[in-house]
Structures are given as structure tokens and as C-alpha cells.
GROMACS .gro file of C-alpha atoms in nm:
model
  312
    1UNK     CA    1   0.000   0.000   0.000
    2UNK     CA    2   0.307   0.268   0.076
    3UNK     CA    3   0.417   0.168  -0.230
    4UNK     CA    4   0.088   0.307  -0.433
    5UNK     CA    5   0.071   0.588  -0.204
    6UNK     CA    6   0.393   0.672  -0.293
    7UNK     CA    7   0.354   0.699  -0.651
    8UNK     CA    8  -0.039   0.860  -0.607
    9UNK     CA    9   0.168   1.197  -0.396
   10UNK     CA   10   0.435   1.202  -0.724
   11UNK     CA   11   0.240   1.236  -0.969
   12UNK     CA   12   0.016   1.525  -0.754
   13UNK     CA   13   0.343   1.727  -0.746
   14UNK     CA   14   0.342   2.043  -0.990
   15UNK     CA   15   0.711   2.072  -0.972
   16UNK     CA   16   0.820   1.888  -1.266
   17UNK     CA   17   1.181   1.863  -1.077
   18UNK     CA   18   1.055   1.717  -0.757
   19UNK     CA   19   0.788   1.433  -0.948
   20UNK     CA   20   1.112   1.309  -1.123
   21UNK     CA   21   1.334   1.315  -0.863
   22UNK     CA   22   1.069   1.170  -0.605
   23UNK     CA   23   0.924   0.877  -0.896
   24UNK     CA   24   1.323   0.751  -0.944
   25UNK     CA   25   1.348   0.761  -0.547
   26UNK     CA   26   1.058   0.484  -0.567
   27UNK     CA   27   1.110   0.360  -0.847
   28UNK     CA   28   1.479   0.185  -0.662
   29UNK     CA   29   1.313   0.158  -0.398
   30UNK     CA   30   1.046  -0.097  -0.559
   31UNK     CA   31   1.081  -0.485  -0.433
   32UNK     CA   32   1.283  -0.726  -0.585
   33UNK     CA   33   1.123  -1.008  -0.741
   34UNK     CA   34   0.866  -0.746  -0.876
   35UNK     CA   35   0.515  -0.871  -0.770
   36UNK     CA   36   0.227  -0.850  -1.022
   37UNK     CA   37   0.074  -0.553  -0.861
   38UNK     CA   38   0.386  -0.335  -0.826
   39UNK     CA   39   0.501  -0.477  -1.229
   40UNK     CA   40   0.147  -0.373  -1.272
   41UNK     CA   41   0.123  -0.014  -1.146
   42UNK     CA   42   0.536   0.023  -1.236
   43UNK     CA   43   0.406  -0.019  -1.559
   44UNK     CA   44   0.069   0.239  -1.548
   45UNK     CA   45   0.317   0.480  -1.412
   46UNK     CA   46   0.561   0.476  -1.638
   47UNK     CA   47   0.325   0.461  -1.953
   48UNK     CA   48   0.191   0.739  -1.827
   49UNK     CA   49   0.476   0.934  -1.761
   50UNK     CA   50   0.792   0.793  -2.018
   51UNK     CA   51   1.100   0.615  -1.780
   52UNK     CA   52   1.307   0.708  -2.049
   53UNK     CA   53   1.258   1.113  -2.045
   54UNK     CA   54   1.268   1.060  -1.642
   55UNK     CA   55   1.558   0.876  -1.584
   56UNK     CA   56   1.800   1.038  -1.865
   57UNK     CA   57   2.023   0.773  -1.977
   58UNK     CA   58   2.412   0.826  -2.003
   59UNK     CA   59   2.544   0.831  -2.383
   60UNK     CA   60   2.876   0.658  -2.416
   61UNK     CA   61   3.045   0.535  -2.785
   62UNK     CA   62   3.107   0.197  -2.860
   63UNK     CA   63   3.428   0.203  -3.052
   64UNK     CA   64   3.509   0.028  -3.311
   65UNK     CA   65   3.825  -0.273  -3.189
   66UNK     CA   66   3.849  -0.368  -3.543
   67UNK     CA   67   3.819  -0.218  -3.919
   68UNK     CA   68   3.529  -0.368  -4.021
   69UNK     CA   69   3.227  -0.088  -3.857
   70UNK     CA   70   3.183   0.264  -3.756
   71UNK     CA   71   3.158   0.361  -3.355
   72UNK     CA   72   2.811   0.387  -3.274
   73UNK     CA   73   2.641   0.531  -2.961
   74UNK     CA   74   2.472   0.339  -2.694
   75UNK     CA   75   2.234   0.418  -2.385
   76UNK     CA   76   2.355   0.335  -2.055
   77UNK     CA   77   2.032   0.327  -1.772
   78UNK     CA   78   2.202   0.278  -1.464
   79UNK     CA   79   2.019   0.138  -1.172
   80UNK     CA   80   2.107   0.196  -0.851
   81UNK     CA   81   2.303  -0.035  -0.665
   82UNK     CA   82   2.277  -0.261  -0.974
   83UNK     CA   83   2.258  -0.681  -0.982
   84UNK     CA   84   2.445  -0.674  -1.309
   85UNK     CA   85   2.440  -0.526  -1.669
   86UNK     CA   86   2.210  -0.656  -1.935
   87UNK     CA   87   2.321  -0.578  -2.253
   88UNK     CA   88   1.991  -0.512  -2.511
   89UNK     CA   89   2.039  -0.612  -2.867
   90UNK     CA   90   1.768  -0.504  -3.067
   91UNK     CA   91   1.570  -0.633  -3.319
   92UNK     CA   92   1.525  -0.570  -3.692
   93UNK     CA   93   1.726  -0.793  -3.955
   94UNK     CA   94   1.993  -0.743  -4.168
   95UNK     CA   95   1.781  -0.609  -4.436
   96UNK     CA   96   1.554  -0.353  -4.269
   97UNK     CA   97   1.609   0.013  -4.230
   98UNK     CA   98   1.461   0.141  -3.835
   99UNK     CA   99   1.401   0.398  -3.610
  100UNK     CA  100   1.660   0.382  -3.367
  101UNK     CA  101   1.579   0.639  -3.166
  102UNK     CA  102   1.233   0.377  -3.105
  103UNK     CA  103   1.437   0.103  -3.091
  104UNK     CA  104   1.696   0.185  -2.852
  105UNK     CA  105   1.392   0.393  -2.629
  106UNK     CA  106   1.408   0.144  -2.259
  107UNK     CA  107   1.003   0.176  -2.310
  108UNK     CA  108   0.953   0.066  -2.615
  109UNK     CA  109   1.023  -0.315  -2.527
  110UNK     CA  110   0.854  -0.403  -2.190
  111UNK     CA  111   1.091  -0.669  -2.068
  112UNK     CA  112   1.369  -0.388  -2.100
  113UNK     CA  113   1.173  -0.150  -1.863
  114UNK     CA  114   1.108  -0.446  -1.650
  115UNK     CA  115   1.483  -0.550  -1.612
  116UNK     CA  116   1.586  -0.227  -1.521
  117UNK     CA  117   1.315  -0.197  -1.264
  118UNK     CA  118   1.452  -0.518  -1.115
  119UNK     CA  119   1.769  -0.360  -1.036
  120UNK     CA  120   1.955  -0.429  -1.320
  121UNK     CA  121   2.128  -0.163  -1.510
  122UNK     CA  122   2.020  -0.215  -1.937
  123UNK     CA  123   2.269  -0.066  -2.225
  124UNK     CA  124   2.068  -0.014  -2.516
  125UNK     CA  125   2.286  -0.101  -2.833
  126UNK     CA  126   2.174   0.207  -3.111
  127UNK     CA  127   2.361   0.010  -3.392
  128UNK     CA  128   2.203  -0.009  -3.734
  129UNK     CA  129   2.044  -0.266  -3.941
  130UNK     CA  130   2.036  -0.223  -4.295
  131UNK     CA  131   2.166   0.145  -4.301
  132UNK     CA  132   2.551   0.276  -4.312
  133UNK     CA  133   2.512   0.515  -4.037
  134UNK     CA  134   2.745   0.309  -3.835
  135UNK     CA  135   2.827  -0.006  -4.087
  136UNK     CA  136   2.985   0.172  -4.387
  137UNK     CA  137   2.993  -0.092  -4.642
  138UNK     CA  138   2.934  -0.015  -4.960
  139UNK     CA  139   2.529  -0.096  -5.095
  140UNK     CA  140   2.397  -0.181  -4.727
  141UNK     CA  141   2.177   0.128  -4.753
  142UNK     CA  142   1.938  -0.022  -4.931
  143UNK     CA  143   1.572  -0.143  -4.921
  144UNK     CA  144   1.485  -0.477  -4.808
  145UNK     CA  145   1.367  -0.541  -5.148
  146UNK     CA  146   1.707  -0.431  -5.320
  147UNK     CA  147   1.927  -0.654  -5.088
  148UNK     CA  148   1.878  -0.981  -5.186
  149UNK     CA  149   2.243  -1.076  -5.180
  150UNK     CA  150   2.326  -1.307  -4.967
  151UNK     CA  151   2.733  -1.243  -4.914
  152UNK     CA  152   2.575  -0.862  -4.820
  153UNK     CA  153   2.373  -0.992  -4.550
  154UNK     CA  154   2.602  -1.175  -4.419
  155UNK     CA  155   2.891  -0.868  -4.422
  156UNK     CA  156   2.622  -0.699  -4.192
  157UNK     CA  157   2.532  -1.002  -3.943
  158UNK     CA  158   2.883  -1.007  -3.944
  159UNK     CA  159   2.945  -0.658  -3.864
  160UNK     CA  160   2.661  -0.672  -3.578
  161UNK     CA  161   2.795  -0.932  -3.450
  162UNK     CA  162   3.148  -0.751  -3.389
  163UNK     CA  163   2.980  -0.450  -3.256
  164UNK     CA  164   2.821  -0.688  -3.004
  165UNK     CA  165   3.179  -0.784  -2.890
  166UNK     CA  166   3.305  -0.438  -2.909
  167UNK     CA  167   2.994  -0.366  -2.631
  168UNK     CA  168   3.085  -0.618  -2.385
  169UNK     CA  169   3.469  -0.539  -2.429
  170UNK     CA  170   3.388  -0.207  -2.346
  171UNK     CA  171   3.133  -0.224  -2.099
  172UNK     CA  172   3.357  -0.481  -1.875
  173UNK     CA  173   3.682  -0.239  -1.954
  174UNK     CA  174   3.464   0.090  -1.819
  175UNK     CA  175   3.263  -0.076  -1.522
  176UNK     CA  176   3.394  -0.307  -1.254
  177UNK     CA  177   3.471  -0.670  -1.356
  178UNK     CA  178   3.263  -0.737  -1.030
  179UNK     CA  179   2.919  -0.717  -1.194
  180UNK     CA  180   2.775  -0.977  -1.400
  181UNK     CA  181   2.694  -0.890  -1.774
  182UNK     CA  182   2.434  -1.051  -2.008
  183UNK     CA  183   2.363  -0.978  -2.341
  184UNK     CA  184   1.963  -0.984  -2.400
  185UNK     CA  185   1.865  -0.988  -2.755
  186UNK     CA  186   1.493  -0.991  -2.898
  187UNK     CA  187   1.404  -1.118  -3.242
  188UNK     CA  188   1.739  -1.066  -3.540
  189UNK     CA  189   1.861  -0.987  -3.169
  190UNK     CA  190   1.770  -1.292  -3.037
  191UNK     CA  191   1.955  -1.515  -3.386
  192UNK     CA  192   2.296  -1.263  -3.267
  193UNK     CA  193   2.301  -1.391  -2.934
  194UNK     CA  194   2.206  -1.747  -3.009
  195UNK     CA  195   2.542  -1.680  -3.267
  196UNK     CA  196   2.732  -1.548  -2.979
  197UNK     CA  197   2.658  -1.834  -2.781
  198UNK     CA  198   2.751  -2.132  -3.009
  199UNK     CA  199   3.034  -1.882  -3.090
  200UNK     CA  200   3.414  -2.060  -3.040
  201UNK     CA  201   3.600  -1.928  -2.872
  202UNK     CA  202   3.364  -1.917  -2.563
  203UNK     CA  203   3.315  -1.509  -2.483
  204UNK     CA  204   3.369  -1.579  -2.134
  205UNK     CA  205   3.386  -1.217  -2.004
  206UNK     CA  206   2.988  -1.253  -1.992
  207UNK     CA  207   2.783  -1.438  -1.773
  208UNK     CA  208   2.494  -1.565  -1.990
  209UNK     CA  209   2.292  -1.492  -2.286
  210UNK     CA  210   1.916  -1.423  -2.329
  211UNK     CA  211   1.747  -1.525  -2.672
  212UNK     CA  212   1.415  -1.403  -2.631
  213UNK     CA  213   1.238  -1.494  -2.991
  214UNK     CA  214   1.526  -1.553  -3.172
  215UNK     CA  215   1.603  -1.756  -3.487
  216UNK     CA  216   1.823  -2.126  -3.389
  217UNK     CA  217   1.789  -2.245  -3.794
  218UNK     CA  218   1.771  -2.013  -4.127
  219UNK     CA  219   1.797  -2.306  -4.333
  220UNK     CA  220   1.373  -2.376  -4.263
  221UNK     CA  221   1.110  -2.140  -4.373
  222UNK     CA  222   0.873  -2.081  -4.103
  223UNK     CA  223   0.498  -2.181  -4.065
  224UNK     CA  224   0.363  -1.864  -4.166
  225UNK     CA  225   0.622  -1.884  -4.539
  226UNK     CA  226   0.829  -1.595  -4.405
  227UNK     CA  227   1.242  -1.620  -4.497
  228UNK     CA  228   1.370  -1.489  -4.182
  229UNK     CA  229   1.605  -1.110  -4.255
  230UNK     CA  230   1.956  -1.346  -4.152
  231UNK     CA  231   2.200  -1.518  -4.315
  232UNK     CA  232   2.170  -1.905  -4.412
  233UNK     CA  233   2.537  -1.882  -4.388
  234UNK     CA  234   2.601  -1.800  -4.012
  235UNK     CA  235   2.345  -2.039  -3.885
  236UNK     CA  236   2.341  -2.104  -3.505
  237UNK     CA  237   2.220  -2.482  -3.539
  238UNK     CA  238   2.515  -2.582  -3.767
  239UNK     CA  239   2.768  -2.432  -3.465
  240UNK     CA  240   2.627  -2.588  -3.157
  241UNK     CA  241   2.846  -2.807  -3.056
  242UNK     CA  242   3.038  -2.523  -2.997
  243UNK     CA  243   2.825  -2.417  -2.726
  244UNK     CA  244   2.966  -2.323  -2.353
  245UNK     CA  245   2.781  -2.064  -2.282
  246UNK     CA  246   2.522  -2.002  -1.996
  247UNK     CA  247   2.204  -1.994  -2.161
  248UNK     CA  248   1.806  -1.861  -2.152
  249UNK     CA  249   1.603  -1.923  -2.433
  250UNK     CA  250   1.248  -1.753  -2.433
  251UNK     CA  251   1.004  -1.832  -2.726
  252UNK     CA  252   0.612  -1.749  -2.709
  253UNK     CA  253   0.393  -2.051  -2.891
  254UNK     CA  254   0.154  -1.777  -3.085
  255UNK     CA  255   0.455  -1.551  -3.237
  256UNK     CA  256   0.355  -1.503  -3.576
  257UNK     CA  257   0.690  -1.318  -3.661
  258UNK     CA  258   0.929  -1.571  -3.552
  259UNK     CA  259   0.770  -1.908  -3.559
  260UNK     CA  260   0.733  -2.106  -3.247
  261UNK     CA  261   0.933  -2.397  -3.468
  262UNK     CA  262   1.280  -2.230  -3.428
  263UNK     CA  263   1.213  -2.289  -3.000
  264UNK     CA  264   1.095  -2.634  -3.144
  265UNK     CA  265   1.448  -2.676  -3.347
  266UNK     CA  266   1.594  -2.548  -2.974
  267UNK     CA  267   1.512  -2.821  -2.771
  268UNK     CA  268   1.585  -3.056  -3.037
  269UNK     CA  269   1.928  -2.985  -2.982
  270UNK     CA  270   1.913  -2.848  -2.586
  271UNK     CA  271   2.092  -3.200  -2.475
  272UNK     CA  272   2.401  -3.100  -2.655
  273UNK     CA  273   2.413  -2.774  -2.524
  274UNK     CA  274   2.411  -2.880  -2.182
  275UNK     CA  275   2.803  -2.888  -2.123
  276UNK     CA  276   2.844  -2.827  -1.744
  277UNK     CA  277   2.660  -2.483  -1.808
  278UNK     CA  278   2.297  -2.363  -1.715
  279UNK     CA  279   2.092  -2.382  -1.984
  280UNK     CA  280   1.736  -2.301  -1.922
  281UNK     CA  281   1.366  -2.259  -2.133
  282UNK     CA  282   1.047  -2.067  -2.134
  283UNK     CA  283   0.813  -2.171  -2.316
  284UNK     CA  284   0.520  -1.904  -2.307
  285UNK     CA  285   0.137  -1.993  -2.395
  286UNK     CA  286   0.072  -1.660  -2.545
  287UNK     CA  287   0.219  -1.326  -2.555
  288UNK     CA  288   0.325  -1.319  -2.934
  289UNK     CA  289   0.636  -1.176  -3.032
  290UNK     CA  290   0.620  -0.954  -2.752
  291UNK     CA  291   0.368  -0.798  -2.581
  292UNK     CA  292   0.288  -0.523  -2.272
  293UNK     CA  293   0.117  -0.792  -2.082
  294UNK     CA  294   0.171  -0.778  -1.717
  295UNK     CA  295   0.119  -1.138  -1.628
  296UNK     CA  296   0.370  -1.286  -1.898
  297UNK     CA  297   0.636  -1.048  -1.855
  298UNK     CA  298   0.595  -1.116  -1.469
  299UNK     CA  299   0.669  -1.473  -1.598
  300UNK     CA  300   0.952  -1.353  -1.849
  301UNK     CA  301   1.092  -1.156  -1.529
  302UNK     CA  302   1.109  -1.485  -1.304
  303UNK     CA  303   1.304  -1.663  -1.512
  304UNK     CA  304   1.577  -1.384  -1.619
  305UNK     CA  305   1.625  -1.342  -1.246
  306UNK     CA  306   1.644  -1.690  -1.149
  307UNK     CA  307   1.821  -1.729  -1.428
  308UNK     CA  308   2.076  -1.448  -1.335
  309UNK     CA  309   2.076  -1.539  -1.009
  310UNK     CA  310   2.200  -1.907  -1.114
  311UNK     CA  311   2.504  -1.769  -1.330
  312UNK     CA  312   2.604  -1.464  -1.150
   0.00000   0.00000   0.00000
């Protein structure tokens, strides 16, 4: 009930200054695991008023370790007294062209706004997908439709997937070695990590990965007769015995964008990615490919911090 209260006599102030200073205040202050009703009016709140224009997020550049990419910017929310760092890679394919100010925004993907208000810290990657902004490769700013070739694609999975390194390397270089880092990616995010993780040699400077809809197998076409916006040649099935990395795999059965058959293709091959590591599932009834549902991401929430918990 103080916990409502709280957040009822913040948003009375009129002082624009005081409301944000008092909402972070509770915001750290809110319980750890989140219960439905505080994920629940967390969530109210901060629709209402955006986390992301309250708690200003820190810029820093990601610089480039090798030749092959651009710097590119990143947003840095830091919790207070944080568990660990989860590193967000973002959605979008190799192909497609995206708002990144939306896609690197805390509140545009619930589970983001979620980790951080479990007392995480979250580093929003603002690299590019499909544009030269920060690849600079000759014809990657093109249309979907005009990149068909598949050496270009993947010359940009590639890329991502060294700006990925380039992240942790700097993130564990600029912060204490004493916090655990994960990388959580969502969707084309989601086929990165599950890259990273069959990826030899082992990155062992982070914790655990989160694939949260992401693609195991480009070589199938999904149920729905999509091609998937990746690269048959850097397929994540093909590498795993390579795998010896902590693991959390999150797949909802109803995603109509990334077909529940890729989880399917998962825990086909789970067995041989169990190699004295934790590897762990969720399999969610509904929810789609993601989705502002309170009750699910409560669920998503669980297992990321038991999950954490397990590999910190």
C-alpha cells in the first residue's frame, strides 16, 4: 500500500523537478522479485509518464576494436546499486532500415523496462540494421527489397555481430569486472546472441545470454512462409556443438513473426548444449512476439532473475 501511495503523492506534485526526482526515489526503492501488482502499477506509471525522459540515460560510444564498422552510440540506464548489466540487442534484420531512436527507447520493449526496474542496469545497443550510419559498407543502404544478396547480409550479421563484442569489451573495460553482464537480444537480436553463444571461442567475459524470440535455424522457412532477414550462412544450429555458454532461451507458442518452430528446433538440440553450463527454457502460452502484458512479462521476469541469479 506505501508503495501506491507513494507513486499517487508524485504524480500530484506540480514541480516537474521534484515528481522526477521523487518517482526515481521509488522507483529503486520498488521490491525485488517485482510482484504482479507493483510490475502492474510500475508499468501504469511509467506509460503514463515515459522512464526514459525521467531517468536520462548516459550516452557513451562503442568504438570500433576492429576495421570492419563505424563507432556507434549506446544508452547506458544505470540502476542503482545494480545486480548486473544486461546488454539489449535489438531487433530488426539485416535487411531492414529502423528507427533507432524507437528502438533503442528502454520503453519501447517491456521486458527492458522491467529489467531495469529489477535492479539491473540495461545498455541499449543504437547500432544499425540495414543502413551505413554506423556499418559503412558499400550498398547496405538499401531497401529490403534491393538486398537480396546473400554475401551482403552476411557482411552486416557479421558486422553486428562484432559491434556486439566491441559492447561487452567495453562495458567490462569501463565498469567493474565485479558485476555480472548478459547480453539480452529480442528477435534478429535474439539469432545474434544465439550466434554469440555457439560462438568458439567461448566469450567468457559474460555471464549468460538471453534469446528471447530468436532464430536457432535459417535453413527452414517458417509456418507462416516468411524467410527470416539473416543469413543461411552464419546459422546457429550448424555451430552448436560449440556451445559453452550459460544460456536462456524464451520463445512465445503464438509468435507469428518468428515461428514457435525455431524454439521447437531449440530443444531438439538443448541435450548438446548442456556442457556443465545452465541452460534453461520458457516456453510461453501466449504473448506473441512480444507484448505489454503484465502477467507474462511477470513470468519472463522470473526466469531472467532466477536465471541471473543461477550464473552470476
Amino acid at each position: 500500500m506505501k508503495l501506491f501511495i507513494s507513486f499517487a503523492l508524485i504524480l500530484s506534485f506540480q514541480s516537474n523537478a521534484q515528481e522526477k526526482s521523487d518517482l526515481v526515489k521509488c522507483l529503486n526503492s520498488l521490491p525485488t522479485p517485482l510482484s504482479i501488482e507493483s510490475l502492474k502499477f510500475a508499468n501504469d506509471t511509467t506509460k503514463a509518464i515515459s522512464l526514459s525522459k525521467l531517468i536520462q540515460p548516459q550516452k557513451i560510444i562503442i568504438k570500433s576494436e576492429s576495421r570492419v564498422r563505424k563507432d556507434f552510440p549506446a544508452y547506458f540506464y544505470l540502476a542503482k546499486n545494480p545486480k548486473g548489466i544486461v546488454i539489449y540487442v535489438h531487433g530488426g534484420g539485416c535487411r531492414r532500415r529502423l528507427d533507432l531512436e524507437k528502438m533503442t527507447d528502454i520503453d519501447t520493449l517491456a521486458i527492458n523496462k522491467f529489467t531495469f526496474l529489477s535492479g539491473y542496469s540495461v545498455l541499449m545497443l543504437n547500432y544499425a540494421t540495414g543502413t551505413n550510419d554506423t556499418i559503412g559498407i558499400e550498398n547496405v543502404n538499401k531497401t529490403f527489397s534491393e538486398i537480396s544478396n546473400e554475401e551482403t547480409c552476411k557482411e552486416v550479421t557479421n558486422i553486428h555481430l562484432q559491434g556486439i563484442k566491441d559492447a561487452i569489451s567495453e562495458i567490462r573495460k569501463k565498469y567493474s569486472d565485479k558485476l555480472p553482464i548478459y547480453v539480452l537480444g529480442h528477435s534478429y537480436g535474439g539469432y545474434l546472441v544465439n550466434i554469440l553463444s555457439t560462438t568458439k571461442p567461448t566469450i567468457s567475459t559474460v555471464n549468460g545470454f538471453i534469446s528471447y524470440a530468436g532464430i536457432w535455424d535459417t535453413g527452414i522457412q517458417d509456418d507462416y512462409g516468411k524467410s527470416y532477414h539473416a543469413s543461411s550462412a552464419l546459422n546457429p544450429i550448424n555451430d552448436i556443438q560449440n556451445a559453452q555458454s550459460n544460456l536462456l532461451v524464451i520463445h512465445s507458442q503464438d509468435d507469428t513473426a518468428v515461428s514457435f518452430v525455431q524454439f521447437s528446433r531449440f530443444k531438439d538440440i538443448e541435450p548438446i548444449f548442456r556442457n556443465n553450463k545452465v541452460v534453461r527454457s520458457l516456453e510461453l502460452q501466449s504473448g506473441g512476439h512480444f507484448t505489454d502484458d503484465i502477467t507474462i512479462n511477470k513470468q519472463i521476469m522470473d526466469s531472467i532473475i532466477k536465471f541471473t541469479d543461477e550464473t552470476k
